[in-house]
mmCIF file of C-alpha atoms in Angstrom:
data_model
loop_
_atom_site.group_PDB
_atom_site.id
_atom_site.type_symbol
_atom_site.label_atom_id
_atom_site.label_comp_id
_atom_site.label_asym_id
_atom_site.label_seq_id
_atom_site.Cartn_x
_atom_site.Cartn_y
_atom_site.Cartn_z
ATOM 1 C CA GLY A 1194 0.183 0.065 0.042
ATOM 2 C CA ARG A 1195 0.786 3.607 0.376
ATOM 3 C CA ARG A 1196 2.718 3.495 3.565
ATOM 4 C CA ALA A 1197 5.080 0.705 1.975
ATOM 5 C CA LEU A 1198 6.196 3.765 -0.190
ATOM 6 C CA HIS A 1199 7.995 5.742 2.841
ATOM 7 C CA LEU A 1200 9.780 2.200 4.058
ATOM 8 C CA ALA A 1201 13.406 1.706 3.466
ATOM 9 C CA PRO A 1202 14.102 0.126 -0.082
ATOM 10 C CA GLU A 1203 15.378 -3.262 1.996
ATOM 11 C CA GLU A 1204 11.997 -3.314 3.853
ATOM 12 C CA ARG A 1205 9.949 -2.579 0.820
ATOM 13 C CA LEU A 1206 11.985 -5.408 -1.056
ATOM 14 C CA ARG A 1207 11.420 -7.862 2.050
ATOM 15 C CA LEU A 1208 7.415 -7.383 1.275
ATOM 16 C CA LEU A 1209 7.744 -7.655 -2.100
ATOM 17 C CA ARG A 1210 9.510 -11.038 -1.970
ATOM 18 C CA ARG A 1211 7.228 -11.844 0.127
ATOM 19 C CA LEU A 1212 4.173 -11.020 -2.333
ATOM 20 C CA THR A 1213 5.696 -12.519 -5.203
ATOM 21 C CA ARG A 1214 5.464 -15.511 -2.851
ATOM 22 C CA ARG A 1215 2.024 -15.432 -1.845
ATOM 23 C CA CYS A 1216 0.914 -14.042 -5.431
ATOM 24 C CA PRO A 1217 2.940 -15.496 -8.133
ATOM 25 C CA GLY A 1218 0.820 -14.580 -10.704
ATOM 26 C CA HIS A 1219 0.405 -10.605 -9.907
ATOM 27 C CA PRO A 1220 2.302 -8.668 -12.556
ATOM 28 C CA MET A 1221 2.752 -5.467 -10.347
ATOM 29 C CA ALA A 1222 4.055 -7.320 -7.402
ATOM 30 C CA PHE A 1223 7.605 -8.464 -10.033
ATOM 31 C CA LEU A 1224 7.659 -5.083 -11.218
ATOM 32 C CA ARG A 1225 7.752 -3.275 -8.111
ATOM 33 C CA THR A 1226 10.349 -6.045 -6.921
ATOM 34 C CA ALA A 1227 12.096 -5.067 -9.763
ATOM 35 C CA GLU A 1228 12.290 -1.574 -9.532
ATOM 36 C CA VAL A 1229 13.329 -1.478 -6.088
ATOM 37 C CA LEU A 1230 16.323 -3.732 -6.892
ATOM 38 C CA VAL A 1231 17.254 -1.320 -9.733
ATOM 39 C CA GLN A 1232 17.111 1.514 -6.904
ATOM 40 C CA LEU A 1233 19.513 -0.596 -4.477
ATOM 41 C CA GLY A 1234 21.796 -1.048 -7.412
ATOM 42 C CA ALA A 1235 21.799 2.996 -8.231
ATOM 43 C CA GLU A 1236 22.267 3.671 -4.721
ATOM 44 C CA GLU A 1237 26.309 1.459 -4.936
ATOM 45 C CA THR A 1238 29.203 3.101 -5.703
ATOM 46 C CA ASP A 1239 30.970 0.112 -6.392
ATOM 47 C CA GLU A 1240 30.609 -3.140 -8.329
ATOM 48 C CA THR A 1241 30.004 -5.891 -5.587
ATOM 49 C CA ASP A 1242 28.590 -9.459 -5.815
ATOM 50 C CA GLU A 1243 25.684 -8.320 -4.127
ATOM 51 C CA MET A 1244 24.833 -5.961 -7.022
ATOM 52 C CA GLU A 1245 24.893 -8.633 -9.509
ATOM 53 C CA THR A 1246 23.017 -10.855 -7.538
ATOM 54 C CA TRP A 1247 20.523 -8.028 -7.739
ATOM 55 C CA ARG A 1248 20.730 -7.430 -11.446
ATOM 56 C CA ASP A 1249 19.976 -11.193 -11.500
ATOM 57 C CA GLU A 1250 16.937 -11.068 -9.532
ATOM 58 C CA ALA A 1251 15.470 -7.777 -10.836
ATOM 59 C CA ALA A 1252 15.829 -9.291 -14.214
ATOM 60 C CA ASP A 1253 14.075 -12.369 -13.399
ATOM 61 C CA ALA A 1254 11.060 -10.307 -12.344
ATOM 62 C CA LEU A 1255 10.793 -8.193 -15.014
ATOM 63 C CA ARG A 1256 10.762 -11.460 -17.109
ATOM 64 C CA ARG A 1257 7.971 -12.963 -15.198
ATOM 65 C CA HIS A 1258 5.924 -9.862 -15.326
ATOM 66 C CA LEU A 1259 6.724 -9.771 -19.275
ATOM 67 C CA ASP A 1260 5.167 -13.583 -18.898
ATOM 68 C CA ILE A 1261 2.205 -12.986 -16.752
ATOM 69 C CA ALA A 1262 1.132 -9.644 -18.817
ATOM 70 C CA GLU A 1263 1.406 -11.699 -21.783
ATOM 71 C CA GLY A 1264 -0.761 -14.422 -20.240
ATOM 72 C CA LEU A 1265 -3.373 -12.104 -19.400
ATOM 73 C CA ARG A 1266 -3.689 -10.578 -22.723
ATOM 74 C CA GLY A 1267 -7.313 -10.811 -23.987
ATOM 75 C CA THR A 1268 -8.746 -11.995 -21.090
ATOM 76 C CA GLY A 1269 -10.072 -8.774 -19.669
ATOM 77 C CA GLN A 1270 -7.545 -8.170 -17.201
ATOM 78 C CA ASN A 1271 -4.889 -6.749 -19.372
ATOM 79 C CA GLU A 1272 -1.592 -5.244 -17.696
ATOM 80 C CA ARG A 1273 -1.332 -1.700 -18.506
ATOM 81 C CA LYS A 1274 0.697 -1.029 -21.541
ATOM 82 C CA LEU A 1275 2.825 1.389 -19.984
ATOM 83 C CA ARG A 1276 4.120 -0.855 -17.309
ATOM 84 C CA ILE A 1277 4.631 -3.196 -20.009
ATOM 85 C CA GLU A 1278 6.991 -0.826 -21.570
ATOM 86 C CA LEU A 1279 8.600 0.370 -18.370
ATOM 87 C CA ALA A 1280 9.252 -3.472 -17.473
ATOM 88 C CA LYS A 1281 10.862 -3.979 -21.017
ATOM 89 C CA HIS A 1282 13.168 -0.850 -20.636
ATOM 90 C CA LEU A 1283 14.038 -1.770 -17.115
ATOM 91 C CA LEU A 1284 15.018 -5.389 -18.282
ATOM 92 C CA CYS A 1285 17.311 -3.646 -21.022
ATOM 93 C CA VAL A 1286 19.003 -1.713 -18.115
ATOM 94 C CA VAL A 1287 19.437 -4.418 -16.114
ATOM 95 C CA THR A 1288 21.004 -6.790 -18.888
ATOM 96 C CA GLY A 1289 23.254 -4.011 -20.347
ATOM 97 C CA GLU A 1290 21.132 -4.358 -23.594
ATOM 98 C CA THR A 1291 20.576 -1.361 -25.920
ATOM 99 C CA PRO A 1292 17.131 -1.290 -27.066
ATOM 100 C CA GLU A 1293 16.440 -0.285 -30.753
ATOM 101 C CA VAL A 1294 14.207 2.260 -29.734
ATOM 102 C CA ILE A 1295 12.747 3.716 -26.333
ATOM 103 C CA SER A 1296 8.986 3.748 -25.887
ATOM 104 C CA LYS A 1297 7.603 7.039 -26.352
ATOM 105 C CA ASP A 1298 4.542 6.248 -23.519
ATOM 106 C CA TYR A 1299 7.710 5.127 -21.405
ATOM 107 C CA VAL A 1300 9.511 8.584 -22.181
ATOM 108 C CA SER A 1301 6.546 10.964 -21.811
ATOM 109 C CA ASN A 1302 5.290 9.304 -18.896
ATOM 110 C CA LEU A 1303 8.497 9.573 -17.279
ATOM 111 C CA PHE A 1304 9.168 13.388 -18.179
ATOM 112 C CA ASP A 1305 5.340 14.014 -17.107
ATOM 113 C CA ARG A 1306 5.852 12.507 -13.898
ATOM 114 C CA PHE A 1307 9.305 14.932 -13.824
ATOM 115 C CA SER A 1308 8.253 18.062 -15.173
ATOM 116 C CA LYS A 1309 7.656 19.755 -11.582
ATOM 117 C CA THR A 1310 10.661 18.773 -9.668
ATOM 118 C CA PHE A 1311 12.841 18.516 -13.296
ATOM 119 C CA GLU A 1312 14.871 21.883 -13.357
ATOM 120 C CA ARG A 1313 15.542 21.692 -9.527
ATOM 121 C CA SER A 1314 17.147 18.274 -10.136
ATOM 122 C CA LEU A 1315 19.222 19.646 -12.817
ATOM 123 C CA ASP A 1316 20.318 22.669 -10.892
ATOM 124 C CA ASN A 1317 21.414 20.130 -8.291
ATOM 125 C CA LEU A 1318 23.645 18.630 -11.299
ATOM 126 C CA ASN A 1319 25.205 21.802 -11.876
ATOM 127 C CA TYR A 1320 23.663 21.308 -15.746
ATOM 128 C CA GLN A 1321 25.336 23.665 -17.843
ATOM 129 C CA VAL A 1322 24.064 22.133 -21.366
ATOM 130 C CA PRO A 1323 21.914 25.166 -22.532
ATOM 131 C CA GLN A 1324 24.704 27.911 -21.453
ATOM 132 C CA LEU A 1325 27.377 25.395 -23.459
ATOM 133 C CA ILE A 1326 25.126 25.457 -26.522
ATOM 134 C CA MET A 1327 24.398 29.396 -26.589
ATOM 135 C CA GLN A 1328 28.470 29.949 -26.122
ATOM 136 C CA ALA A 1329 28.708 27.545 -29.350
ATOM 137 C CA LEU A 1330 26.007 29.841 -31.208
ATOM 138 C CA ARG A 1331 27.319 33.137 -30.171
ATOM 139 C CA TRP A 1332 30.734 32.094 -31.206
ATOM 140 C CA THR A 1333 29.741 31.034 -34.309
ATOM 141 C CA TRP A 1334 27.593 34.579 -35.221
ATOM 142 C CA TRP A 1335 30.650 36.250 -34.362
ATOM 143 C CA ASP A 1336 32.675 34.292 -36.803
ATOM 144 C CA PHE A 1337 30.302 35.325 -39.576
ATOM 145 C CA GLY A 1338 30.621 38.634 -37.811
ATOM 146 C CA CYS A 1339 26.936 39.439 -37.630
ATOM 147 C CA GLU A 1340 23.902 39.276 -35.166
ATOM 148 C CA PRO A 1341 20.652 37.191 -35.375
ATOM 149 C CA SER A 1342 17.907 38.219 -37.933
ATOM 150 C CA PRO A 1343 15.003 39.497 -36.363
ATOM 151 C CA HIS A 1344 13.718 37.207 -39.053
ATOM 152 C CA LEU A 1345 15.353 34.035 -37.779
ATOM 153 C CA ARG A 1346 13.417 30.928 -37.342
ATOM 154 C CA ALA A 1347 14.523 28.357 -34.760
ATOM 155 C CA LEU A 1348 13.264 25.080 -33.887
ATOM 156 C CA ASP A 1349 14.007 23.744 -30.307
ATOM 157 C CA LEU A 1350 14.106 19.755 -30.604
ATOM 158 C CA GLY A 1351 13.350 18.362 -26.674
ATOM 159 C CA ALA A 1352 12.733 21.481 -25.555
ATOM 160 C CA GLY A 1353 11.518 20.474 -22.147
ATOM 161 C CA THR A 1354 10.892 23.105 -19.753
ATOM 162 C CA GLY A 1355 12.273 25.737 -21.983
ATOM 163 C CA LEU A 1356 15.572 25.933 -20.473
ATOM 164 C CA LEU A 1357 17.309 26.687 -23.735
ATOM 165 C CA GLY A 1358 14.331 28.597 -24.978
ATOM 166 C CA GLU A 1359 14.827 31.162 -22.291
ATOM 167 C CA GLN A 1360 18.537 31.479 -23.797
ATOM 168 C CA LEU A 1361 17.171 31.703 -27.172
ATOM 169 C CA ARG A 1362 14.931 34.174 -26.753
ATOM 170 C CA ASP A 1363 17.595 36.514 -24.709
ATOM 171 C CA TRP A 1364 19.703 36.104 -27.772
ATOM 172 C CA ALA A 1365 17.412 36.739 -30.419
ATOM 173 C CA PRO A 1366 14.568 38.813 -28.974
ATOM 174 C CA ARG A 1367 12.858 39.238 -32.137
ATOM 175 C CA ALA A 1368 13.046 35.934 -33.653
ATOM 176 C CA PHE A 1369 10.565 33.321 -34.311
ATOM 177 C CA LEU A 1370 10.757 30.171 -32.015
ATOM 178 C CA GLU A 1371 9.158 26.682 -31.914
ATOM 179 C CA GLY A 1372 9.477 24.161 -29.637
ATOM 180 C CA LEU A 1373 8.771 20.542 -29.784
ATOM 181 C CA ASP A 1374 8.543 17.830 -26.660
ATOM 182 C CA LEU A 1375 6.936 14.536 -26.214
ATOM 183 C CA SER A 1376 5.750 15.221 -22.580
ATOM 184 C CA ALA A 1377 2.871 17.661 -22.137
ATOM 185 C CA ALA A 1378 3.428 18.614 -18.707
ATOM 186 C CA MET A 1379 7.259 19.821 -19.689
ATOM 187 C CA LEU A 1380 5.537 21.798 -22.272
ATOM 188 C CA GLN A 1381 3.350 23.270 -20.100
ATOM 189 C CA GLN A 1382 6.360 24.459 -18.001
ATOM 190 C CA ALA A 1383 8.060 25.886 -21.030
ATOM 191 C CA GLU A 1384 4.532 27.714 -21.718
ATOM 192 C CA LYS A 1385 4.773 29.787 -18.901
ATOM 193 C CA LYS A 1386 8.127 31.326 -19.505
ATOM 194 C CA GLY A 1387 6.829 32.578 -22.701
ATOM 195 C CA CYS A 1388 9.973 32.218 -24.394
ATOM 196 C CA TYR A 1389 8.209 30.315 -27.571
ATOM 197 C CA ASP A 1390 6.027 31.343 -30.005
ATOM 198 C CA LEU A 1391 4.510 28.097 -30.720
ATOM 199 C CA LEU A 1392 4.758 24.567 -29.043
ATOM 200 C CA HIS A 1393 4.465 21.119 -30.591
ATOM 201 C CA HIS A 1394 3.765 18.237 -28.808
ATOM 202 C CA LYS A 1395 4.870 15.905 -31.134
ATOM 203 C CA ASP A 1396 7.479 12.914 -31.166
ATOM 204 C CA ILE A 1397 10.499 14.268 -33.433
ATOM 205 C CA CYS A 1398 10.600 11.944 -35.833
ATOM 206 C CA ASP A 1399 7.109 12.198 -36.278
ATOM 207 C CA PHE A 1400 7.041 15.960 -36.890
ATOM 208 C CA LEU A 1401 10.112 15.939 -39.075
ATOM 209 C CA GLU A 1402 8.687 13.334 -41.312
ATOM 210 C CA ALA A 1403 5.522 15.436 -41.586
ATOM 211 C CA ALA A 1404 6.995 18.764 -41.656
ATOM 212 C CA ASP A 1405 5.545 21.310 -44.303
ATOM 213 C CA GLU A 1406 8.647 21.303 -46.955
ATOM 214 C CA GLU A 1407 7.549 25.290 -47.252
ATOM 215 C CA ILE A 1408 8.789 25.964 -43.897
ATOM 216 C CA HIS A 1409 12.558 26.501 -43.423
ATOM 217 C CA TYR A 1410 14.406 26.557 -40.551
ATOM 218 C CA ASP A 1411 17.477 28.841 -39.945
ATOM 219 C CA LEU A 1412 18.282 27.284 -36.505
ATOM 220 C CA ILE A 1413 17.561 24.062 -35.071
ATOM 221 C CA THR A 1414 18.525 22.913 -31.561
ATOM 222 C CA ALA A 1415 18.690 19.801 -29.434
ATOM 223 C CA ALA A 1416 19.815 19.657 -26.025
ATOM 224 C CA ASP A 1417 20.442 15.894 -24.545
ATOM 225 C CA VAL A 1418 17.650 14.595 -26.473
ATOM 226 C CA PHE A 1419 18.429 12.218 -29.168
ATOM 227 C CA VAL A 1420 19.693 9.645 -26.345
ATOM 228 C CA TYR A 1421 15.497 9.364 -26.592
ATOM 229 C CA VAL A 1422 15.232 9.147 -30.081
#
């Protein structure tokens, strides 16, 4: 229950292991078990035999979750698609495999939930990617001996909460700036800043493939986004 969320990971793991033994057909029990094992592994700074054991147990739990989900298909008790995508993603993480693509549902849900604390988390990491991109842009424009045109049209891929958009607006106040992101909640945060003229809630590949050939962008930016494409 909700009280279990406030327990230490080790205690939650003990309770979840008991639940998987008592309810071997409960998909969520195995998914939550794997999540706690992944959390415990992430908290370790050095590789240990215990970490390897946790990874193996997490992989087994995730495979069990996926097997149960497959068995429930068409029974009227289908496991949620998002949980299945999460299990597939975590299985790649714990086994060290690289998926061909990352589920759009997984990415959008992840950043929807993360949207309100996103910038605070990056501040704690001393995140400087937007500043570095702007530094490179300024140097490039200086090399050409010019300032950004008031007619400049820019597209910010993976705009998120608008961290880069704010700086693009300061640099080119009269430009037409568009932002694109897969997470609606992140775009809501960006919209509050008023730095974009137009926001697109779309997948990057889908957007670019369907783009109007009559629209030309003078600048396209992408800060830490292609890892999710």
